[in-house]
């Protein structure tokens, strides 16, 4: 029986999921793993990544953790993801950029400059845009 027939249509594929420590990113990573993909989990918080990894492993899946702040001090190193993934896995089949920042619910004129920088960094710059 093939992997696809066994309910693992993504078997052998590599998926990179940003925002994978909680919410939609964690849920998507878990579903991709259930379908057979090896997930590279990216998020700021190591603890959250470990929780997602535990859930994936409990379902029989596999993951690689990549703690990284997409809008932080190392944001300029995001370009190293591609070569690193190719070196380690040989390819990247699925990219899900789910990381996002909401910021404070306040009128735009009241947003602090540091908060604005983080919002733009995660929601716009980290996508390669």
PDB file of C-alpha atoms in Angstrom:
ATOM      1  CA  UNK A   1       0.000   0.000   0.000  1.00  0.00           C
ATOM      2  CA  UNK A   2       1.419   3.404  -0.958  1.00  0.00           C
ATOM      3  CA  UNK A   3       1.869   6.221   1.565  1.00  0.00           C
ATOM      4  CA  UNK A   4      -0.906   8.199  -0.152  1.00  0.00           C
ATOM      5  CA  UNK A   5      -3.280   5.272   0.121  1.00  0.00           C
ATOM      6  CA  UNK A   6      -2.360   4.864   3.793  1.00  0.00           C
ATOM      7  CA  UNK A   7      -3.566   8.409   4.528  1.00  0.00           C
ATOM      8  CA  UNK A   8      -0.124   9.995   4.235  1.00  0.00           C
ATOM      9  CA  UNK A   9      -0.305  11.909   0.940  1.00  0.00           C
ATOM     10  CA  UNK A  10       2.554  14.214   1.998  1.00  0.00           C
ATOM     11  CA  UNK A  11       4.948  11.429   2.999  1.00  0.00           C
ATOM     12  CA  UNK A  12       8.545  12.357   2.220  1.00  0.00           C
ATOM     13  CA  UNK A  13       7.776  16.059   1.786  1.00  0.00           C
ATOM     14  CA  UNK A  14       9.362  18.858   3.824  1.00  0.00           C
ATOM     15  CA  UNK A  15       7.191  21.707   5.105  1.00  0.00           C
ATOM     16  CA  UNK A  16       8.420  24.909   6.727  1.00  0.00           C
ATOM     17  CA  UNK A  17       5.795  26.503   8.983  1.00  0.00           C
ATOM     18  CA  UNK A  18       6.361  29.902  10.603  1.00  0.00           C
ATOM     19  CA  UNK A  19       4.353  30.847  13.669  1.00  0.00           C
ATOM     20  CA  UNK A  20       4.365  27.167  14.599  1.00  0.00           C
ATOM     21  CA  UNK A  21       4.472  27.628  18.371  1.00  0.00           C
ATOM     22  CA  UNK A  22       0.712  28.197  18.776  1.00  0.00           C
ATOM     23  CA  UNK A  23      -2.593  28.981  17.118  1.00  0.00           C
ATOM     24  CA  UNK A  24      -3.028  28.487  13.390  1.00  0.00           C
ATOM     25  CA  UNK A  25       0.670  27.786  12.789  1.00  0.00           C
ATOM     26  CA  UNK A  26       0.753  24.973  15.349  1.00  0.00           C
ATOM     27  CA  UNK A  27      -2.528  23.515  14.061  1.00  0.00           C
ATOM     28  CA  UNK A  28      -1.326  23.612  10.453  1.00  0.00           C
ATOM     29  CA  UNK A  29       2.007  22.001  11.347  1.00  0.00           C
ATOM     30  CA  UNK A  30       0.204  19.217  13.190  1.00  0.00           C
ATOM     31  CA  UNK A  31      -2.093  18.566  10.229  1.00  0.00           C
ATOM     32  CA  UNK A  32       0.796  18.573   7.748  1.00  0.00           C
ATOM     33  CA  UNK A  33       2.618  16.077   9.959  1.00  0.00           C
ATOM     34  CA  UNK A  34      -0.500  13.900  10.219  1.00  0.00           C
ATOM     35  CA  UNK A  35      -0.503  13.804   6.422  1.00  0.00           C
ATOM     36  CA  UNK A  36       3.116  12.648   6.401  1.00  0.00           C
ATOM     37  CA  UNK A  37       5.202  15.801   5.935  1.00  0.00           C
ATOM     38  CA  UNK A  38       8.328  16.406   7.972  1.00  0.00           C
ATOM     39  CA  UNK A  39       7.757  19.850   9.496  1.00  0.00           C
ATOM     40  CA  UNK A  40      10.382  22.495  10.110  1.00  0.00           C
ATOM     41  CA  UNK A  41       8.826  24.548  12.891  1.00  0.00           C
ATOM     42  CA  UNK A  42       9.763  28.235  13.140  1.00  0.00           C
ATOM     43  CA  UNK A  43       8.752  30.576  15.970  1.00  0.00           C
ATOM     44  CA  UNK A  44      10.240  32.856  18.601  1.00  0.00           C
ATOM     45  CA  UNK A  45       9.490  30.699  21.625  1.00  0.00           C
ATOM     46  CA  UNK A  46      11.378  27.463  22.213  1.00  0.00           C
ATOM     47  CA  UNK A  47       8.756  26.236  24.695  1.00  0.00           C
ATOM     48  CA  UNK A  48       5.925  26.691  22.218  1.00  0.00           C
ATOM     49  CA  UNK A  49       7.903  24.922  19.510  1.00  0.00           C
ATOM     50  CA  UNK A  50       8.531  22.011  21.876  1.00  0.00           C
ATOM     51  CA  UNK A  51       4.805  21.753  22.624  1.00  0.00           C
ATOM     52  CA  UNK A  52       4.007  21.595  18.902  1.00  0.00           C
ATOM     53  CA  UNK A  53       6.792  19.048  18.427  1.00  0.00           C
ATOM     54  CA  UNK A  54       5.376  16.924  21.264  1.00  0.00           C
ATOM     55  CA  UNK A  55       1.921  16.984  19.631  1.00  0.00           C
ATOM     56  CA  UNK A  56       3.406  16.021  16.259  1.00  0.00           C
ATOM     57  CA  UNK A  57       5.427  13.151  17.752  1.00  0.00           C
ATOM     58  CA  UNK A  58       2.357  11.932  19.674  1.00  0.00           C
ATOM     59  CA  UNK A  59       0.668  11.552  16.274  1.00  0.00           C
ATOM     60  CA  UNK A  60       3.662   9.637  14.893  1.00  0.00           C
ATOM     61  CA  UNK A  61       5.053  12.571  12.894  1.00  0.00           C
ATOM     62  CA  UNK A  62       8.446  14.238  12.827  1.00  0.00           C
ATOM     63  CA  UNK A  63       9.655  17.812  13.102  1.00  0.00           C
ATOM     64  CA  UNK A  64      12.750  19.953  13.280  1.00  0.00           C
ATOM     65  CA  UNK A  65      12.673  22.978  15.578  1.00  0.00           C
ATOM     66  CA  UNK A  66      14.052  26.307  14.399  1.00  0.00           C
ATOM     67  CA  UNK A  67      13.674  29.003  17.069  1.00  0.00           C
ATOM     68  CA  UNK A  68      13.878  32.291  15.204  1.00  0.00           C
ATOM     69  CA  UNK A  69      12.396  35.764  15.649  1.00  0.00           C
ATOM     70  CA  UNK A  70      11.374  36.801  12.150  1.00  0.00           C
ATOM     71  CA  UNK A  71      11.249  40.479  13.108  1.00  0.00           C
ATOM     72  CA  UNK A  72      14.031  40.488  15.695  1.00  0.00           C
ATOM     73  CA  UNK A  73      17.721  41.252  15.673  1.00  0.00           C
ATOM     74  CA  UNK A  74      18.528  38.303  13.417  1.00  0.00           C
ATOM     75  CA  UNK A  75      15.838  39.001  10.797  1.00  0.00           C
ATOM     76  CA  UNK A  76      18.536  39.677   8.212  1.00  0.00           C
ATOM     77  CA  UNK A  77      19.582  36.007   8.521  1.00  0.00           C
ATOM     78  CA  UNK A  78      16.272  34.764   7.123  1.00  0.00           C
ATOM     79  CA  UNK A  79      17.958  34.357   3.725  1.00  0.00           C
ATOM     80  CA  UNK A  80      20.038  31.546   5.223  1.00  0.00           C
ATOM     81  CA  UNK A  81      16.913  29.372   5.613  1.00  0.00           C
ATOM     82  CA  UNK A  82      16.895  28.266   1.978  1.00  0.00           C
ATOM     83  CA  UNK A  83      20.485  27.046   1.733  1.00  0.00           C
ATOM     84  CA  UNK A  84      20.238  25.430   5.180  1.00  0.00           C
ATOM     85  CA  UNK A  85      17.084  23.537   4.225  1.00  0.00           C
ATOM     86  CA  UNK A  86      18.583  22.370   0.941  1.00  0.00           C
ATOM     87  CA  UNK A  87      21.744  21.247   2.726  1.00  0.00           C
ATOM     88  CA  UNK A  88      19.843  19.322   5.383  1.00  0.00           C
ATOM     89  CA  UNK A  89      16.790  18.015   3.499  1.00  0.00           C
ATOM     90  CA  UNK A  90      17.607  18.473  -0.167  1.00  0.00           C
ATOM     91  CA  UNK A  91      14.513  20.578  -0.834  1.00  0.00           C
ATOM     92  CA  UNK A  92      11.492  22.415   0.517  1.00  0.00           C
ATOM     93  CA  UNK A  93       8.095  21.277  -0.726  1.00  0.00           C
ATOM     94  CA  UNK A  94       5.697  23.374   1.343  1.00  0.00           C
ATOM     95  CA  UNK A  95       6.058  26.885   2.780  1.00  0.00           C
ATOM     96  CA  UNK A  96       3.393  28.170   5.150  1.00  0.00           C
ATOM     97  CA  UNK A  97       4.098  31.641   6.516  1.00  0.00           C
ATOM     98  CA  UNK A  98       1.578  31.755   9.328  1.00  0.00           C
ATOM     99  CA  UNK A  99       3.524  33.980  11.744  1.00  0.00           C
ATOM    100  CA  UNK A 100       1.757  37.219  12.405  1.00  0.00           C
ATOM    101  CA  UNK A 101       1.532  39.948  14.981  1.00  0.00           C
ATOM    102  CA  UNK A 102      -1.641  41.762  15.964  1.00  0.00           C
ATOM    103  CA  UNK A 103      -0.194  44.406  18.228  1.00  0.00           C
ATOM    104  CA  UNK A 104      -2.343  46.433  20.590  1.00  0.00           C
ATOM    105  CA  UNK A 105      -5.896  47.185  19.704  1.00  0.00           C
ATOM    106  CA  UNK A 106      -5.615  50.950  19.632  1.00  0.00           C
ATOM    107  CA  UNK A 107      -6.014  53.751  17.127  1.00  0.00           C
ATOM    108  CA  UNK A 108      -3.110  53.820  14.659  1.00  0.00           C
ATOM    109  CA  UNK A 109      -1.985  57.205  15.958  1.00  0.00           C
ATOM    110  CA  UNK A 110      -1.405  55.606  19.383  1.00  0.00           C
ATOM    111  CA  UNK A 111       0.812  52.740  18.216  1.00  0.00           C
ATOM    112  CA  UNK A 112       4.280  53.048  19.684  1.00  0.00           C
ATOM    113  CA  UNK A 113       7.194  53.091  17.183  1.00  0.00           C
ATOM    114  CA  UNK A 114       8.759  49.889  18.600  1.00  0.00           C
ATOM    115  CA  UNK A 115       5.401  48.097  18.283  1.00  0.00           C
ATOM    116  CA  UNK A 116       4.961  49.354  14.714  1.00  0.00           C
ATOM    117  CA  UNK A 117       8.452  48.080  13.832  1.00  0.00           C
ATOM    118  CA  UNK A 118       7.573  44.622  15.161  1.00  0.00           C
ATOM    119  CA  UNK A 119       4.228  44.532  13.333  1.00  0.00           C
ATOM    120  CA  UNK A 120       5.785  45.522  10.017  1.00  0.00           C
ATOM    121  CA  UNK A 121       8.710  43.166  10.610  1.00  0.00           C
ATOM    122  CA  UNK A 122       6.538  40.089  11.128  1.00  0.00           C
ATOM    123  CA  UNK A 123       3.541  40.834   8.916  1.00  0.00           C
ATOM    124  CA  UNK A 124       5.321  42.345   5.926  1.00  0.00           C
ATOM    125  CA  UNK A 125       9.095  42.045   5.920  1.00  0.00           C
ATOM    126  CA  UNK A 126       9.343  38.425   7.085  1.00  0.00           C
ATOM    127  CA  UNK A 127       7.341  37.282   4.065  1.00  0.00           C
ATOM    128  CA  UNK A 128      10.126  38.457   1.787  1.00  0.00           C
ATOM    129  CA  UNK A 129       8.009  41.378   0.654  1.00  0.00           C
TER     130      UNK A 129
END
